Amino acid sequence: MVKQAIRIFARVKPSRKPAGIYSVSNEEERASSLEILVPRDLADGFVNNKRESYKFRFQETFDQDVKQDTIFESIAKPVAESVLTGYNGTIFAYGQTGSGKTFTITGGAERYSDRGIIPRTLSYMFEQFQKDSSKVYTAHVSYLEIYNECGYDLLDPRHEASKLEDLPKVTIMEDPDQNIHLKNLSLLQASNEEEALNLLFLGDTNRMIAETPMNQASTRSHCIFTIHVSSKEPGSATVRRSKLHLVDLAGSERVAKTGVGGQLLTEAKYINLSLHYLEQVIIALAEKNRSHIPYRNSMMTSVLRDSLGGNCMTTMIATLSLDKRNIDESISTCRFAQRVALIKNEAILNEETDPQLIIVRLRKEIQGLKGELALLTGEQRTEELTEDETLRLEEQVRGFLEDRDPESSLDMGADMRKIQYCFAFIKKLLHGKKEEESRASSPVNAAERPSSSAPRPEEIKKLRDILQQRDNEINILVSMLKKEKKKTQDAMFEMAPSRLNAPTRHSDSSAQSGSLDQSPKSSVSAAVEDQMGSQEWRSHSFPRKTGEEMSLGRQEAFEIFKRDYPDRVTIEDNKRLLKQRFAEAKSLGEEVNKVRSRINQMKGDVEQRRIQRAALGIFSSSDEQNQYDPVEEELREQMEEEKKRYKGLFSRLKNLKTEIEHLQLLLEKAKVKLQKDFEGWWVEEAAHLQAKQEVHKARMATSAPPSPQVHEQSRAPRMLDTPIPLTGDSQTDADILAFVRARQNLLQRRGKP
């Protein structure tokens, strides 16, 4: 059992606005202090006795220039290591809205270096899974969203196509031992880092996000990303199960300051209420003589019961926005963190015995007890032994008699029928052996036996030479057969197209085991080219799909919208960076293939020299055959150096692959966001023009019918503000209207000075 207080950290958000006066002191060894200065307001005839200085203690305070990798190494990595050893862990970020909680936990979508705690923790844990070969690890992932005090599964595939109120809600169930279970929350297995990151991307896409006066992309719900880890040593009956909660809390906000209304006001009420209940739980846990802890007041505190004063190693990150207008909220966040630091958790090692092994052991024990009971009571069974059982018993008895080990035993079970049959069979064998010995000792049989003489030493030496010669010939033939078999396998690998679908994993395993000749020669370069082909398909898939499904009006409107899109520069930078990484990966793959071909060539040279020496050994003595070969030793040294170089190149190629996959994920996320933003803009423009069309129709209906001259003039080319005749098809009409509106906006932009 490990008893420790909740560890608290502070992180200051970078800001371009005027910042408040604060200072960070790291003079102590394992603690730092943050001091916030609030200047006094000077007013005539008014005495202001408000405090000017607020000082708070944290384990460590991270200033504005601290990067994401430092945050992970200092905060998340120790918790992840304890989870791998079998302890539960929790990391949660707390602070006002817009202070950087989601950026710290999940990360930014613009650069690879902006990855947050969740993707870096997943990468670190799966890397440790591969390094620790003494245990078998399995990982499962769940993603819970608490929106307006209702739980939803972010990994539910119906989340994108259904309304929020139509989805099944996640409910809390409690067993007699007061353990919390979540109904309707999916738990999906992730066998590698890529699958886990895809699940994280799916959940982030389904989150509730809205624009508020404090934050352009404010998360309006609490989200809990949980990693369940189980480990077991091969052959052991003990299983270790642990879980890691990574919590992104919604930010508290003062409605009087933000001035929100409608749905945003309702969301702010639920967010502030759940955070108020969280603070009540923190206060109750900090009091020594408190008998009741109000965990059941909200869904969030119920789910995090173990993390707050239970079986868990918990860490809190207080995110601060030290602008002058947010000083009061930052001081409130620091005070909350000081109360959290008073809570002590008792984390225990989560070990349990495998239920399947317990069942097998109990069944064996029951069978033995039944046999002992039958042996003690002397109760005989009426049924006879079957033919298979008698044959099996005879084989066991023969094996027992032929075994020369004095400690061997004959185990036939606690069955009196089998015991009696074995004794009868041993008696039968003993009588049969005596009859054979008496028959063999008779004078007639002795006369029929031919006399044998001992072999001479010359014949023994001659037979040994012949045997040595046959062994050498067999070794040469076996080596030649192996070489031919290897050539056939290489030819089959090159002809089979299915081998090129997943070469990277095969190359990885060959690099670890050292058997480099078991994979096709072009596996790495084929993997890189396959990855580049799939990336080019991804990068061009969205415009191609848009062009097939969109009409001409929507195509031109989409091009205009995409040209003025604010994230266009970031998308282009990521595409250019991805292209550079692909070029580096391709060159590395070619270099890896060259190194591997040289290794295979050197192995062939070594094998050829062995065959030659074996062939010479037939006609020479054994001393000459075992003589030191400097050429072969030099080839071995060169081969070891090439293997080291191969492993280094392959490690670099693997890291490039991870970065390429992350960049692809960022581009996919940007593509989905671009499509959603365009659809919203499209619907808004179509509705605006439809309303304008209805107003124009109403005006035309109330006006007098035009004269023939006016009718002739109306046939002149129309300007953009004149109405467009509808075709009857609602989709086509919306396309035409939105297209005209897009062109009108374009001309207005070009006409601006």
PDB file of C-alpha atoms in Angstrom, residues 693-706:
ATOM      1  CA  GLN A 693     -36.504  35.471 -52.716  1.00  0.00           C
ATOM      2  CA  GLU A 694     -39.759  35.242 -50.777  1.00  0.00           C
ATOM      3  CA  VAL A 695     -39.677  38.981 -49.985  1.00  0.00           C
ATOM      4  CA  HIS A 696     -39.115  39.779 -53.648  1.00  0.00           C
ATOM      5  CA  LYS A 697     -42.020  37.572 -54.713  1.00  0.00           C
ATOM      6  CA  ALA A 698     -44.303  39.330 -52.247  1.00  0.00           C
ATOM      7  CA  ARG A 699     -43.303  42.740 -53.642  1.00  0.00           C
ATOM      8  CA  MET A 700     -43.871  41.598 -57.217  1.00  0.00           C
ATOM      9  CA  ALA A 701     -47.330  40.256 -56.337  1.00  0.00           C
ATOM     10  CA  THR A 702     -48.463  43.607 -54.857  1.00  0.00           C
ATOM     11  CA  SER A 703     -47.098  45.740 -57.745  1.00  0.00           C
ATOM     12  CA  ALA A 704     -48.954  46.456 -61.067  1.00  0.00           C
ATOM     13  CA  PRO A 705     -48.362  44.161 -64.097  1.00  0.00           C
ATOM     14  CA  PRO A 706     -45.565  45.455 -66.312  1.00  0.00           C
TER      15      PRO A 706
END
